[in-house]
PDB file of C-alpha atoms in Angstrom:
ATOM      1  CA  UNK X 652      62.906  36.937   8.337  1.00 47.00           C
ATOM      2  CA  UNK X 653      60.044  36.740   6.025  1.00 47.00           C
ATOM      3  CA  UNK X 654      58.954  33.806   4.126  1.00 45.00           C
ATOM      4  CA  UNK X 655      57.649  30.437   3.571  1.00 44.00           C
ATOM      5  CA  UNK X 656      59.075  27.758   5.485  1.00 40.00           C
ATOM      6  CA  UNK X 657      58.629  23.896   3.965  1.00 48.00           C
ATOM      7  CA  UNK X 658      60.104  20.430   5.215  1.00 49.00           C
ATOM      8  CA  UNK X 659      60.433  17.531   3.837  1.00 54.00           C
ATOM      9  CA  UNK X 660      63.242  15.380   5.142  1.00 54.00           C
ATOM     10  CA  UNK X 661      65.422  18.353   5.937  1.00 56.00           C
ATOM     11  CA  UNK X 662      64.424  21.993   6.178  1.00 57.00           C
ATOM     12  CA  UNK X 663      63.730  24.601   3.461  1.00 62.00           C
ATOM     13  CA  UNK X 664      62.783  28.115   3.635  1.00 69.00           C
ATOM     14  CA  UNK X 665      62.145  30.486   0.644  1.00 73.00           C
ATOM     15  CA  UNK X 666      62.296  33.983   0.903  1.00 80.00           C
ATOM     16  CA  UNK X 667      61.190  36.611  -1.749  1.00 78.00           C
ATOM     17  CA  UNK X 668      64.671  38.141  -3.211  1.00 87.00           C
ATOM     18  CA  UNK X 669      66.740  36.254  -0.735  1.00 90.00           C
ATOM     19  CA  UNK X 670      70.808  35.134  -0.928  1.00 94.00           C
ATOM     20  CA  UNK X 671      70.892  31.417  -0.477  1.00 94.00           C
ATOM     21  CA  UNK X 672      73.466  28.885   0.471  1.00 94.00           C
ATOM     22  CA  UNK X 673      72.782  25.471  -1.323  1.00 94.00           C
ATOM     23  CA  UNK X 674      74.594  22.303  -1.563  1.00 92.00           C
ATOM     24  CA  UNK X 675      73.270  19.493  -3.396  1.00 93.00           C
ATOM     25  CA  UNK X 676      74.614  16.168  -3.638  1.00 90.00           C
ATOM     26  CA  UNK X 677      75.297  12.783  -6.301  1.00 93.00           C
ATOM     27  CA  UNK X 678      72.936  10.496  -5.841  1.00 89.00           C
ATOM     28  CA  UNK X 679      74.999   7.530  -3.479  1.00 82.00           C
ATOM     29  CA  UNK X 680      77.407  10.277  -2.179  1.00 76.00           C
ATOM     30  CA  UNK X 681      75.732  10.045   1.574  1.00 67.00           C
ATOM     31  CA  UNK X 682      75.193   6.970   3.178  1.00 58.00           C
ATOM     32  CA  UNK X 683      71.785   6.199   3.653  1.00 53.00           C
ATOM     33  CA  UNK X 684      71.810   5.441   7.619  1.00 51.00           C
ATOM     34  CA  UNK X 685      73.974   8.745   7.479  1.00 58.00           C
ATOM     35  CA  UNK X 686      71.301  10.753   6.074  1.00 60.00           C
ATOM     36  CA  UNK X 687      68.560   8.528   7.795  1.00 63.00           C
ATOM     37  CA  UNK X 688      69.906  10.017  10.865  1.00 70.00           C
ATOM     38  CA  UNK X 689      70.859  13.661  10.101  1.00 67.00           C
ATOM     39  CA  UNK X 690      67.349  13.723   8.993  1.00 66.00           C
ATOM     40  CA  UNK X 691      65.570  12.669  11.964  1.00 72.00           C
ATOM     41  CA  UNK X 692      67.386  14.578  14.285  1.00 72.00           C
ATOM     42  CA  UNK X 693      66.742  17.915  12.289  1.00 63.00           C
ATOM     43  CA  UNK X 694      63.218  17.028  12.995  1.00 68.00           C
ATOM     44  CA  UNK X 695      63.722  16.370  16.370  1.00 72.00           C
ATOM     45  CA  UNK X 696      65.121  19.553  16.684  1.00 74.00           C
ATOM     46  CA  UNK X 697      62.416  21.372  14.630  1.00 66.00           C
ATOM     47  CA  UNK X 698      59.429  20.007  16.596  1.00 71.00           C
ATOM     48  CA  UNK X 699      60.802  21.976  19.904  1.00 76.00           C
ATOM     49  CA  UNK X 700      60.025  25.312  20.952  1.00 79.00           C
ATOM     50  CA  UNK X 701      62.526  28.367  20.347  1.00 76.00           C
ATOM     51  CA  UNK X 702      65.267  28.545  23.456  1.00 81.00           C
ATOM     52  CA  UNK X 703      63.933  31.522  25.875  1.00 84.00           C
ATOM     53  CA  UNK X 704      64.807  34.733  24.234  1.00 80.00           C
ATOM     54  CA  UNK X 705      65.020  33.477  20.340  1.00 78.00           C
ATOM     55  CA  UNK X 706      62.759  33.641  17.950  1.00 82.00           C
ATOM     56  CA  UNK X 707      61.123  30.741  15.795  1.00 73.00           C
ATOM     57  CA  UNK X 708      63.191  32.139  12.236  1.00 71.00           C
ATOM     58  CA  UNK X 709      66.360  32.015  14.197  1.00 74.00           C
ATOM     59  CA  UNK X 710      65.586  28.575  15.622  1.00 71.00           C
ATOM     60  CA  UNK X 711      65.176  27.276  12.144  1.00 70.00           C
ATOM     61  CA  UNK X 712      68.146  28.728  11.197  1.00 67.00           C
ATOM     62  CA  UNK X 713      70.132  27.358  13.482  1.00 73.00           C
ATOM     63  CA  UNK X 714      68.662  24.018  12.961  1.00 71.00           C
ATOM     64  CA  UNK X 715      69.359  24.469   8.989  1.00 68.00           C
ATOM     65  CA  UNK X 716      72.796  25.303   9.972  1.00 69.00           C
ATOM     66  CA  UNK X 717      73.527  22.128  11.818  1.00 69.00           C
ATOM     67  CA  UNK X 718      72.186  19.730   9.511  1.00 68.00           C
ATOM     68  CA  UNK X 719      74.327  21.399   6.604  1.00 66.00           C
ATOM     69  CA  UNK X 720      77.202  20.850   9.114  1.00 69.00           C
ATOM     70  CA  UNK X 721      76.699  16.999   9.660  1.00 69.00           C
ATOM     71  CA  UNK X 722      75.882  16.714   5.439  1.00 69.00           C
ATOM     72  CA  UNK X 723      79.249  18.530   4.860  1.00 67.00           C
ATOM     73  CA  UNK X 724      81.158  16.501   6.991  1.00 67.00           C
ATOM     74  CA  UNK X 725      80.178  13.327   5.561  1.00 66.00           C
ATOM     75  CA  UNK X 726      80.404  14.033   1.996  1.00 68.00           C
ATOM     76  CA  UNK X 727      84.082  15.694   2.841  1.00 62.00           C
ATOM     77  CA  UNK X 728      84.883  11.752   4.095  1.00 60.00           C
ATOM     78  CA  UNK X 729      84.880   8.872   1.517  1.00 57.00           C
ATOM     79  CA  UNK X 730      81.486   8.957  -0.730  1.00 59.00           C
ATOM     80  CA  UNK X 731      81.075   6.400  -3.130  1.00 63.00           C
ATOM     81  CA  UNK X 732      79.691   8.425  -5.373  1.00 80.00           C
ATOM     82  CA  UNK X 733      82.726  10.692  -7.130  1.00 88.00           C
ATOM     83  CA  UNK X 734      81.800  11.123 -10.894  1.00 93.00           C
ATOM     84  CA  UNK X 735      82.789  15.056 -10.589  1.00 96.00           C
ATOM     85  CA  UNK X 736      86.617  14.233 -10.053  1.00 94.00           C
ATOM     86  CA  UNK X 737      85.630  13.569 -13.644  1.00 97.00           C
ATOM     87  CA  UNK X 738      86.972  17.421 -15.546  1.00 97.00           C
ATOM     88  CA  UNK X 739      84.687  16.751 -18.232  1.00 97.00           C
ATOM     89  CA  UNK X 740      81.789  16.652 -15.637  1.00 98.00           C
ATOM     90  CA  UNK X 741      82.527  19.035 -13.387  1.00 98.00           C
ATOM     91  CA  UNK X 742      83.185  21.850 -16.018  1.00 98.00           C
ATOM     92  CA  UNK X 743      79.509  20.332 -17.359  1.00 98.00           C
ATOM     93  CA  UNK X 744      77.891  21.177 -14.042  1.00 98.00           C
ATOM     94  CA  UNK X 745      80.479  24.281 -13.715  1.00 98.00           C
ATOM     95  CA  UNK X 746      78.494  25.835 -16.882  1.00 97.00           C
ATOM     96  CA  UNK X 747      75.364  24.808 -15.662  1.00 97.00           C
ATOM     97  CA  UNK X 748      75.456  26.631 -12.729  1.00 96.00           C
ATOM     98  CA  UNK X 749      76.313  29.559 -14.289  1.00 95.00           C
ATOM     99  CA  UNK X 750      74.258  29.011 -17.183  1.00 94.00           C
ATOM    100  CA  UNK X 751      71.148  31.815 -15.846  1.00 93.00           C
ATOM    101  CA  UNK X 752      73.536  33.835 -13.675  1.00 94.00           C
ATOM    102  CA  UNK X 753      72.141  37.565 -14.372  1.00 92.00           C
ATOM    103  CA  UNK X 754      69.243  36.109 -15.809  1.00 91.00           C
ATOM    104  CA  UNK X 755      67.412  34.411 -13.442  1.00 92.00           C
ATOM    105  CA  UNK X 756      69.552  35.087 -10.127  1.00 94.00           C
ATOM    106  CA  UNK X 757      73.403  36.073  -9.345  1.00 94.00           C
ATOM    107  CA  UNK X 758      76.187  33.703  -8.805  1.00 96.00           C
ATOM    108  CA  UNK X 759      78.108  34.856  -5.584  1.00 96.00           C
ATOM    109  CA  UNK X 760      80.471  31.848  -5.300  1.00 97.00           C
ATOM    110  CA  UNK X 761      80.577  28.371  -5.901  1.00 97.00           C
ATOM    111  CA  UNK X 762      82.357  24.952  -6.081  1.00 98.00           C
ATOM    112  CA  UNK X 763      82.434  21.803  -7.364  1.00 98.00           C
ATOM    113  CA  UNK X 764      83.657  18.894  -5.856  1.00 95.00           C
ATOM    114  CA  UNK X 765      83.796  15.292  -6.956  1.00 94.00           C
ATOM    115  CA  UNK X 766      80.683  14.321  -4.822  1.00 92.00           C
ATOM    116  CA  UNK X 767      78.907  17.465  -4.310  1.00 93.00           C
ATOM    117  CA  UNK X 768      78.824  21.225  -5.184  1.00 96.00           C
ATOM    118  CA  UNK X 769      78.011  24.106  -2.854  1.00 96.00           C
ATOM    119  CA  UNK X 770      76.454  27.691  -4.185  1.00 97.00           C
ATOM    120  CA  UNK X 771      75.362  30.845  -3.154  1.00 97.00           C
ATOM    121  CA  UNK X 772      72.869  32.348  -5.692  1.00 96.00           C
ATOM    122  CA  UNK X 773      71.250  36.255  -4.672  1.00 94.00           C
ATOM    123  CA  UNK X 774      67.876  36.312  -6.124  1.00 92.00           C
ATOM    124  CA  UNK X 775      66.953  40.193  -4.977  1.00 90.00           C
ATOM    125  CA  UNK X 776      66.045  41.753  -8.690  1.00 84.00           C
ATOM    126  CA  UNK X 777      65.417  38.796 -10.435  1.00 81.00           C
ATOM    127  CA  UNK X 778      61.529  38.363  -9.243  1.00 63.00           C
ATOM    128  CA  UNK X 779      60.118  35.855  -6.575  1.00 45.00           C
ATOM    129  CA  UNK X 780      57.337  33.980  -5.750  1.00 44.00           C
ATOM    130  CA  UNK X 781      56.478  30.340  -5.218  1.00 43.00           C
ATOM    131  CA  UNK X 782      56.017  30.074  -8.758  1.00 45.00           C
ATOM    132  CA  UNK X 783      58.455  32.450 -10.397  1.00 63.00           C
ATOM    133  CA  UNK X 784      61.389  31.171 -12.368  1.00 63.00           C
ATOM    134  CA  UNK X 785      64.221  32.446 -10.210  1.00 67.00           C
ATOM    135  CA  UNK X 786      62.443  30.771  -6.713  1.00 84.00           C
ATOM    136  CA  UNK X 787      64.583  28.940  -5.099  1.00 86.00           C
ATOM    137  CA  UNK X 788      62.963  25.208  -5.875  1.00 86.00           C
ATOM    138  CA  UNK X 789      62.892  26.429  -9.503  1.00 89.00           C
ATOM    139  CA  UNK X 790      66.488  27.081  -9.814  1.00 93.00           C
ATOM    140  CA  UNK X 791      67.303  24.231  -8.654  1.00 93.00           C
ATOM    141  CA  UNK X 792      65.530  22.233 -10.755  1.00 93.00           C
ATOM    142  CA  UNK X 793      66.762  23.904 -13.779  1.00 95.00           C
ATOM    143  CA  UNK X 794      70.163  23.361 -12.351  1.00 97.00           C
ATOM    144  CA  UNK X 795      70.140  19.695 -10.858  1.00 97.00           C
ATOM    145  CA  UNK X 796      67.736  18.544 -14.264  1.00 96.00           C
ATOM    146  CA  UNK X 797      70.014  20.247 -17.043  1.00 97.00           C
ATOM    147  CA  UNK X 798      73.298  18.899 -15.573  1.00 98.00           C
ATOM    148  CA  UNK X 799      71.799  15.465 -15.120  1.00 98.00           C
ATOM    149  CA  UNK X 800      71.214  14.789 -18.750  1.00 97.00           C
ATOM    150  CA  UNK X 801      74.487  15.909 -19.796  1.00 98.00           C
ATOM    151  CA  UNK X 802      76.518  14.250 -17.484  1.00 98.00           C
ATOM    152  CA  UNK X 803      74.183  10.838 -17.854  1.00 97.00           C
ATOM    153  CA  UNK X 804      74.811  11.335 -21.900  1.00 97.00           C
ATOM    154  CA  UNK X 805      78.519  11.334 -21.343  1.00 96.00           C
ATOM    155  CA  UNK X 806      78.582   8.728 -18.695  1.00 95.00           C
ATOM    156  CA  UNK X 807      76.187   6.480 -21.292  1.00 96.00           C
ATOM    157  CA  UNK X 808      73.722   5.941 -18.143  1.00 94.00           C
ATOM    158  CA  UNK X 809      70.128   6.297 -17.071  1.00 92.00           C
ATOM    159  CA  UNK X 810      68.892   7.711 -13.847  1.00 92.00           C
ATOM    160  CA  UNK X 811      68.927   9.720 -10.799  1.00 94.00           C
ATOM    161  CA  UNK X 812      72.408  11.876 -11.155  1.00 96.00           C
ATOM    162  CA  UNK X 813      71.256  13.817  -8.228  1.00 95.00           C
ATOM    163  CA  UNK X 814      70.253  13.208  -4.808  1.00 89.00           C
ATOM    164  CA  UNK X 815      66.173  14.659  -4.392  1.00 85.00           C
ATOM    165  CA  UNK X 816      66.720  17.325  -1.650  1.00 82.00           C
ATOM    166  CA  UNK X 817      69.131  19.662  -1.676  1.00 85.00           C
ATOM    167  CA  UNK X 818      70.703  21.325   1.846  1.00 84.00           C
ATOM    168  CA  UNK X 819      70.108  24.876   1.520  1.00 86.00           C
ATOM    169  CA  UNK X 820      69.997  28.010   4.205  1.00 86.00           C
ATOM    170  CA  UNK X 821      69.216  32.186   3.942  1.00 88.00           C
ATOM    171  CA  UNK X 822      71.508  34.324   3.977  1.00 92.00           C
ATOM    172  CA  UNK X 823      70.969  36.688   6.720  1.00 88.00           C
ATOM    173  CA  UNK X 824      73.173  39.446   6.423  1.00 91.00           C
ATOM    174  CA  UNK X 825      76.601  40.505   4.808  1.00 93.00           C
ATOM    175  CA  UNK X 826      79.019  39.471   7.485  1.00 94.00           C
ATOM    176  CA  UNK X 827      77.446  35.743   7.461  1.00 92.00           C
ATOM    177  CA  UNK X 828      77.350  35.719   3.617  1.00 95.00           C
ATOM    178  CA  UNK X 829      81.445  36.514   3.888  1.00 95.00           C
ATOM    179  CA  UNK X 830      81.473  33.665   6.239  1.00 94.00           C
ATOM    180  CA  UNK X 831      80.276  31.527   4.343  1.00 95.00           C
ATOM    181  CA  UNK X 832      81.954  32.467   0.565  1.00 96.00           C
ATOM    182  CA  UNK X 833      85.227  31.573   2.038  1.00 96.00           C
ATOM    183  CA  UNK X 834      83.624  28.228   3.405  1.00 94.00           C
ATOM    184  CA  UNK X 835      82.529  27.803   0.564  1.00 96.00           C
ATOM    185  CA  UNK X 836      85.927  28.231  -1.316  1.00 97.00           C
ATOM    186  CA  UNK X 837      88.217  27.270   1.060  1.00 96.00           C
ATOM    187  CA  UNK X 838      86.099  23.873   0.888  1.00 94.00           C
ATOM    188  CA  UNK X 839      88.691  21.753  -1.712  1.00 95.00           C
ATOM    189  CA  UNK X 840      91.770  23.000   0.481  1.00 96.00           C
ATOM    190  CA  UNK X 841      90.281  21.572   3.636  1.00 91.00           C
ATOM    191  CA  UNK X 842      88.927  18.528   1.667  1.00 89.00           C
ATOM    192  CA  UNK X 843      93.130  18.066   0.927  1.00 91.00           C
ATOM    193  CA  UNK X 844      92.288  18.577  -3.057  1.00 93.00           C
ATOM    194  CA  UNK X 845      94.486  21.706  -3.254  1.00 96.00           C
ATOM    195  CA  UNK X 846      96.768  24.121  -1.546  1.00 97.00           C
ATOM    196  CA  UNK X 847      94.910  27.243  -2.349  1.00 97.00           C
ATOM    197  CA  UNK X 848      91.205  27.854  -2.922  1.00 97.00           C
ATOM    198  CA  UNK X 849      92.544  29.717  -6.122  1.00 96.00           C
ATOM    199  CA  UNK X 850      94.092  26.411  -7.045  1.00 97.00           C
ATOM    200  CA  UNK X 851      90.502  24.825  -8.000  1.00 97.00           C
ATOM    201  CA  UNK X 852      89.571  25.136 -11.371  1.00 96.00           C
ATOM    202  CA  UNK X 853      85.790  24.270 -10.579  1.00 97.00           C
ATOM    203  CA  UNK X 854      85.346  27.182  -8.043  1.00 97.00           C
ATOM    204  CA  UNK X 855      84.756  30.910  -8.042  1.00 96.00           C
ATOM    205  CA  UNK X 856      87.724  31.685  -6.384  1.00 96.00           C
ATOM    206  CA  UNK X 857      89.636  30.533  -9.602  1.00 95.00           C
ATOM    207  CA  UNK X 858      87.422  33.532 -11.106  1.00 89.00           C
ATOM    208  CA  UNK X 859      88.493  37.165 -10.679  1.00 80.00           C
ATOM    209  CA  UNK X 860      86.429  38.504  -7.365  1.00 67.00           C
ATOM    210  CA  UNK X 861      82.897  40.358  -7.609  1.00 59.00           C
ATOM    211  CA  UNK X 862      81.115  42.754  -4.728  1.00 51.00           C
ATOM    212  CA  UNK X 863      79.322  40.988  -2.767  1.00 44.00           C
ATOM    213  CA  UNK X 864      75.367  41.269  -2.053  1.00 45.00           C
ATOM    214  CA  UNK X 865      72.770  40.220  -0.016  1.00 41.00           C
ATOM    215  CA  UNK X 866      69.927  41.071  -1.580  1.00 40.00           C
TER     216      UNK X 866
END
């Protein structure tokens, strides 16, 4: 797999036209010996050599996916940070991820939960390129900075609505991008928020089903 891999306290790697899976969290919503320690075991695990017979991209990967793991699981638990069981704020953030979706990448799936949203966003056509409006960092910041000042004007606060890094992974290949879309929206039933992932109005399974792509 092709592209530029970065860390800074968890891993990132952008790839040019590639299907991601993000998830990116309220600020307060992880503990911070929580993340402290999912952190520095990710880099534990980064700074040793491929098992015999895998390769350095899959290494990462698998890395990437076992962080993500230990993030979901605590922000599933209690998080003190829940402004998105707020409607008004999760249909904000709702419309914000979809605000650029066939302009500046495709929305696969999505969901937002009171503490934390998860999306998967196929940037093949759109352009790429460390600097290119539909690269992965870029998205995000248009995402994570146009939700945070309408949420923060209709909470009357100031600050950080977002935590800085967001937990995010490559898509390799269409059976692991089905994988994860039911994840993905199967996340409020498991979470105990509904009895159907159809059942969640801030989710694209409450949306009429489109073909999937990997990009």
């Amino acid at each position: 797999m092709e592209g530029s891999f970065r860390r800074r306290n968890l891993p990132h790697l952008d790839v040019p036209g590639g299907t991601y899976f993000i998830t990116f969290c309220l600020t307060g919503s992880l503990p911070s010996m929580g993340y402290a320690s999912i952190a520095r075991r990710w880099r534990e695990r980064a700074m040793k050599s491929p098992p015999p017979g895998m390769s350095v991209p899959s290494w990462r990967h698998k890395c990437a996916s076992a962080a993500f793991l230990e993030v979901d699981s605590l922000l599933d638990g209690a998080s003190a940070a829940r402004w998105l069981a707020d409607p008004r704020l999760s249909g904000i953030v709702e419309s914000c991820l979809r605000h650029w979706d066939g302009l500046r990448y495709r929305v696969v799936a999505y969901v937002v939960m009171p503490s934390h949203c998860h999306i998967v966003i196929d940037t093949s056509g759109y352009g790429a390129g460390g600097g290119h409006e539909s690269s992965r960092e870029r998205i995000m910041h248009s995402i994570k900075r146009r939700s945070a000042q309408e949420c923060n004007r209709l909470l009357g606060r100031r600050g950080a609505l977002w935590q800085a890094e967001s937990y995010d992974r490559v898509v390799r290949d269409l059976d692991e991008l089905e994988r994860i879309v039911s994840y993905v929206e199967w996340n409020p039933v498991k979470a105990g928020l509904c009895e159907r992932p159809d059942m969640w109005r801030f989710s694209s399974a409450f949306w009429p089903r489109r073909d999937f792509c990997t990009g």
